Amino acid sequence: MRTFFPKTAPEKLHALLAWSKLRQEQLTEAVSVTKDTVTEFLMRQIERGNWKEVQEVLRGKPMTKAGKFLLEELRDSVATKLIVRLGLRKVIAVGLAVVLLPLIFAKVAGQLMSKVRQ
C-alpha cells in the first residue's frame, strides 16, 4: 500500500489548494467524489472480469500495462466527475485527481484487504 503514497503528497495538496483557491467544503466534496468514483470503478472492473488487473493495482503494482490503463481511465473518470459536480476548471480537476487518487486508493485498498483478511 505504501506504493500509492507519494512522499510529497501533503506538500502537493497544499500547493494545489493555494494555487486553485479551493474552499474546505470543495475539498471535502472532492475527496467524497473521488472515493465514490474509485469504489464504483473497482466494482465495475471486477464485474467485468478484470479481477487480475484490479488485484495488481491494489497490491501496489500499478505499472503493468493493464494497471496503467486502469489508473489512466480512473483518473479521467475522477476528473470528469469533479468538473461536473464541483464546476472546477479542467486543470484544477486533473490536479486534484492526480493528488487525491493515490491517497484514496491506498485507503480503499487497505479497507478491502482488511475485509479479506477477516
Coordinates of N, CA and C in Angstrom, one line a residue:
M1 N 0.8 -1.2 0.0 CA 0.0 0.0 0.0 C 0.8 1.3 0.0
R2 N 2.0 1.2 0.6 CA 2.8 2.4 0.6 C 3.2 2.9 -0.8
T3 N 3.1 2.0 -1.7 CA 3.4 2.4 -3.1 C 2.6 3.5 -3.6
F4 N 1.3 3.6 -3.1 CA 0.4 4.6 -3.5 C 0.6 6.0 -2.9
F5 N 1.3 6.0 -1.8 CA 1.5 7.3 -1.1 C 2.8 8.0 -1.6
P6 N 2.6 9.0 -2.4 CA 3.7 9.8 -2.8 C 4.3 10.5 -1.6
K7 N 5.6 10.6 -1.6 CA 6.3 11.2 -0.4 C 5.9 12.6 -0.2
T8 N 5.6 13.3 -1.3 CA 5.4 14.7 -1.3 C 3.9 15.0 -1.4
A9 N 3.0 14.1 -1.1 CA 1.6 14.3 -1.3 C 1.0 15.5 -0.5
P10 N 1.4 15.6 0.8 CA 0.8 16.7 1.6 C 1.3 18.1 1.0
E11 N 2.6 18.2 0.6 CA 3.1 19.4 0.0 C 2.4 19.7 -1.3
K12 N 2.2 18.7 -2.1 CA 1.5 18.9 -3.4 C 0.0 19.3 -3.2
L13 N -0.6 18.7 -2.2 CA -2.0 19.1 -1.9 C -2.1 20.5 -1.4
H14 N -1.2 20.9 -0.5 CA -1.3 22.3 0.0 C -1.0 23.3 -1.1
A15 N 0.0 23.0 -2.0 CA 0.3 23.9 -3.1 C -0.9 24.0 -4.1
L16 N -1.5 22.9 -4.3 CA -2.7 22.9 -5.2 C -3.8 23.7 -4.7
L17 N -4.0 23.5 -3.4 CA -5.1 24.3 -2.7 C -4.8 25.8 -2.7
A18 N -3.6 26.1 -2.5 CA -3.2 27.6 -2.5 C -3.4 28.1 -3.9
W19 N -2.9 27.4 -4.9 CA -3.0 27.8 -6.3 C -4.4 27.9 -6.8
S20 N -5.2 26.9 -6.5 CA -6.6 26.9 -7.0 C -7.6 27.6 -6.2
K21 N -7.2 28.0 -5.0 CA -8.1 28.8 -4.1 C -9.4 28.0 -3.8
L22 N -9.3 26.7 -3.6 CA -10.5 25.9 -3.2 C -10.8 26.1 -1.8
R23 N -12.1 26.1 -1.5 CA -12.6 26.2 -0.1 C -12.6 24.8 0.5
Q24 N -12.6 24.8 1.8 CA -12.6 23.5 2.5 C -13.8 22.6 2.1
E25 N -15.0 23.2 1.9 CA -16.1 22.4 1.5 C -15.9 21.7 0.2
Q26 N -15.3 22.5 -0.7 CA -15.0 21.9 -2.1 C -14.0 20.8 -2.0
L27 N -13.0 20.9 -1.1 CA -12.0 19.8 -0.9 C -12.7 18.6 -0.3
T28 N -13.5 18.8 0.6 CA -14.2 17.7 1.2 C -15.1 17.0 0.2
E29 N -15.8 17.8 -0.6 CA -16.6 17.2 -1.7 C -15.8 16.5 -2.7
A30 N -14.6 17.0 -3.0 CA -13.7 16.4 -4.0 C -13.2 15.0 -3.5
V31 N -12.9 15.0 -2.2 CA -12.5 13.7 -1.6 C -13.6 12.7 -1.6
S32 N -14.8 13.1 -1.3 CA -16.0 12.2 -1.4 C -16.3 11.7 -2.8
V33 N -16.2 12.6 -3.7 CA -16.4 12.3 -5.1 C -15.4 11.3 -5.6
T34 N -14.1 11.5 -5.2 CA -13.0 10.6 -5.6 C -13.2 9.3 -5.0
K35 N -13.5 9.2 -3.7 CA -13.7 7.9 -3.0 C -14.9 7.1 -3.7
D36 N -16.0 7.8 -3.9 CA -17.1 7.1 -4.6 C -16.8 6.6 -6.0
T37 N -16.0 7.4 -6.7 CA -15.6 7.1 -8.1 C -14.7 5.9 -8.1
V38 N -13.7 5.9 -7.1 CA -12.8 4.7 -7.0 C -13.6 3.4 -6.7
T39 N -14.4 3.5 -5.7 CA -15.2 2.3 -5.3 C -16.1 1.8 -6.5
E40 N -16.8 2.7 -7.1 CA -17.6 2.3 -8.2 C -16.8 1.7 -9.4
F41 N -15.7 2.3 -9.7 CA -14.8 1.9 -10.7 C -14.3 0.5 -10.5
L42 N -13.8 0.3 -9.3 CA -13.3 -1.1 -8.9 C -14.4 -2.1 -9.0
M43 N -15.5 -1.8 -8.5 CA -16.6 -2.8 -8.6 C -17.0 -3.1 -10.0
R44 N -17.1 -2.1 -10.8 CA -17.4 -2.2 -12.3 C -16.3 -3.1 -12.9
Q45 N -15.1 -2.9 -12.6 CA -14.0 -3.7 -13.2 C -14.0 -5.1 -12.8
I46 N -14.4 -5.3 -11.5 CA -14.5 -6.7 -11.0 C -15.7 -7.4 -11.7
E47 N -16.8 -6.7 -11.8 CA -18.0 -7.3 -12.5 C -17.7 -7.6 -14.0
R48 N -16.8 -6.9 -14.6 CA -16.4 -7.2 -16.0 C -15.4 -8.3 -16.1
G49 N -14.9 -8.8 -15.0 CA -14.0 -9.9 -15.0 C -12.5 -9.5 -15.0
N50 N -12.2 -8.2 -14.7 CA -10.9 -7.8 -14.7 C -10.3 -7.9 -13.3
W51 N -10.5 -9.0 -12.6 CA -10.1 -9.1 -11.2 C -8.5 -9.1 -11.1
K52 N -7.9 -9.7 -12.1 CA -6.4 -9.8 -12.0 C -5.8 -8.4 -12.1
E53 N -6.3 -7.6 -13.0 CA -5.8 -6.2 -13.1 C -6.1 -5.4 -11.8
V54 N -7.3 -5.6 -11.3 CA -7.6 -4.9 -10.0 C -6.7 -5.3 -8.9
Q55 N -6.4 -6.6 -8.8 CA -5.5 -7.1 -7.8 C -4.1 -6.5 -7.9
E56 N -3.6 -6.4 -9.2 CA -2.3 -5.8 -9.4 C -2.2 -4.4 -8.9
V57 N -3.3 -3.6 -9.2 CA -3.3 -2.3 -8.7 C -3.4 -2.2 -7.2
L58 N -4.3 -3.0 -6.6 CA -4.5 -2.9 -5.2 C -3.2 -3.4 -4.4
R59 N -2.5 -4.3 -5.0 CA -1.2 -4.8 -4.4 C -0.1 -3.8 -4.5
G60 N -0.3 -2.7 -5.2 CA 0.7 -1.7 -5.4 C 1.6 -1.9 -6.6
K61 N 1.1 -2.6 -7.6 CA 1.8 -2.8 -8.8 C 1.1 -2.2 -10.0
P62 N 0.9 -0.9 -9.9 CA 0.1 -0.2 -11.0 C 0.8 0.0 -12.3
M63 N 2.1 -0.4 -12.4 CA 2.9 -0.1 -13.6 C 2.8 -1.1 -14.6
T64 N 2.0 -2.2 -14.5 CA 1.8 -3.1 -15.5 C 1.0 -2.4 -16.6
K65 N 1.0 -3.0 -17.8 CA 0.2 -2.4 -18.9 C -1.3 -2.2 -18.5
A66 N -1.9 -3.3 -18.0 CA -3.3 -3.2 -17.6 C -3.5 -2.3 -16.4
G67 N -2.5 -2.3 -15.5 CA -2.6 -1.4 -14.3 C -2.6 0.1 -14.7
K68 N -1.7 0.4 -15.7 CA -1.5 1.8 -16.2 C -2.8 2.2 -16.8
F69 N -3.4 1.3 -17.6 CA -4.6 1.6 -18.3 C -5.8 1.9 -17.3
L70 N -5.9 1.0 -16.3 CA -6.9 1.2 -15.3 C -6.7 2.6 -14.5
L71 N -5.5 2.9 -14.2 CA -5.3 4.1 -13.5 C -5.6 5.4 -14.3
E72 N -5.2 5.3 -15.6 CA -5.5 6.4 -16.5 C -7.0 6.6 -16.7
E73 N -7.7 5.5 -16.9 CA -9.1 5.5 -17.0 C -9.8 6.1 -15.8
L74 N -9.3 5.6 -14.6 CA -9.8 6.1 -13.3 C -9.6 7.6 -13.1
R75 N -8.4 8.0 -13.5 CA -8.0 9.5 -13.3 C -8.9 10.3 -14.2
D76 N -9.2 9.9 -15.4 CA -10.1 10.6 -16.3 C -11.5 10.7 -15.8
S77 N -11.9 9.5 -15.2 CA -13.3 9.5 -14.6 C -13.4 10.4 -13.5
V78 N -12.4 10.4 -12.6 CA -12.5 11.3 -11.4 C -12.5 12.7 -11.8
A79 N -11.6 13.1 -12.8 CA -11.5 14.5 -13.2 C -12.8 14.9 -13.8
T80 N -13.4 14.1 -14.6 CA -14.7 14.4 -15.3 C -15.8 14.6 -14.2
K81 N -15.9 13.8 -13.2 CA -16.9 13.9 -12.2 C -16.6 15.2 -11.3
L82 N -15.3 15.5 -11.1 CA -15.0 16.8 -10.4 C -15.5 18.0 -11.1
I83 N -15.3 17.9 -12.5 CA -15.7 19.1 -13.3 C -17.2 19.2 -13.3
V84 N -17.9 18.1 -13.4 CA -19.4 18.1 -13.5 C -20.0 18.5 -12.1
R85 N -19.5 17.9 -11.1 CA -20.2 18.1 -9.7 C -19.8 19.3 -9.0
L86 N -18.5 19.7 -9.2 CA -18.0 20.9 -8.5 C -17.8 22.1 -9.4
G87 N -17.9 21.9 -10.7 CA -17.8 23.0 -11.6 C -16.3 23.6 -11.7
L88 N -15.4 22.7 -11.4 CA -14.0 23.1 -11.4 C -13.4 23.2 -12.9
R89 N -12.4 24.0 -13.0 CA -11.7 24.0 -14.3 C -11.0 22.7 -14.5
K90 N -10.8 22.4 -15.8 CA -10.2 21.1 -16.1 C -8.8 20.9 -15.4
V91 N -8.0 21.9 -15.5 CA -6.6 21.9 -15.0 C -6.6 21.6 -13.4
I92 N -7.6 22.2 -12.7 CA -7.7 22.0 -11.3 C -8.3 20.6 -11.0
A93 N -9.2 20.2 -11.8 CA -9.8 18.8 -11.6 C -8.8 17.8 -11.8
V94 N -8.0 17.9 -12.9 CA -6.9 16.9 -13.1 C -5.9 16.9 -12.0
G95 N -5.5 18.1 -11.6 CA -4.5 18.2 -10.5 C -5.0 17.6 -9.2
L96 N -6.3 17.8 -8.9 CA -6.9 17.2 -7.7 C -6.9 15.7 -7.9
A97 N -7.3 15.2 -9.0 CA -7.4 13.8 -9.3 C -6.0 13.1 -9.1
V98 N -5.0 13.8 -9.6 CA -3.6 13.2 -9.6 C -3.1 13.1 -8.1
V99 N -3.5 14.2 -7.3 CA -3.0 14.2 -5.9 C -3.9 13.3 -5.0
L100 N -5.2 13.3 -5.2 CA -6.1 12.6 -4.3 C -6.2 11.1 -4.6
L101 N -6.1 10.7 -5.9 CA -6.2 9.3 -6.3 C -5.3 8.4 -5.5
P102 N -4.0 8.6 -5.4 CA -3.1 7.7 -4.6 C -3.6 7.6 -3.2
L103 N -4.0 8.7 -2.6 CA -4.4 8.7 -1.1 C -5.7 7.9 -0.9
I104 N -6.6 8.2 -1.8 CA -7.9 7.5 -1.7 C -7.7 6.0 -2.1
F105 N -6.9 5.7 -3.1 CA -6.7 4.4 -3.5 C -6.1 3.5 -2.4
A106 N -5.1 4.1 -1.7 CA -4.5 3.4 -0.6 C -5.5 3.1 0.5
K107 N -6.3 4.1 0.8 CA -7.3 3.9 1.9 C -8.3 2.8 1.5
V108 N -8.8 2.8 0.3 CA -9.8 1.8 -0.2 C -9.1 0.5 -0.2
A109 N -7.9 0.4 -0.7 CA -7.2 -0.9 -0.8 C -7.0 -1.4 0.6
G110 N -6.6 -0.6 1.6 CA -6.4 -1.0 3.0 C -7.7 -1.5 3.6
Q111 N -8.8 -0.9 3.3 CA -10.1 -1.3 3.8 C -10.5 -2.7 3.2
L112 N -10.3 -2.8 1.9 CA -10.6 -4.0 1.2 C -9.7 -5.2 1.7
M113 N -8.4 -5.0 1.9 CA -7.5 -6.0 2.3 C -7.9 -6.4 3.8
S114 N -8.3 -5.5 4.6 CA -8.6 -5.8 6.0 C -9.9 -6.7 6.0
K115 N -10.8 -6.4 5.1 CA -12.1 -7.2 5.0 C -11.7 -8.6 4.5
V116 N -10.8 -8.7 3.5 CA -10.4 -10.0 3.0 C -9.8 -10.9 4.1
R117 N -8.9 -10.2 4.9 CA -8.2 -11.0 6.0 C -9.2 -11.5 7.0
Q118 N -10.3 -10.8 7.3 CA -11.2 -11.2 8.3 C -12.1 -12.3 7.7

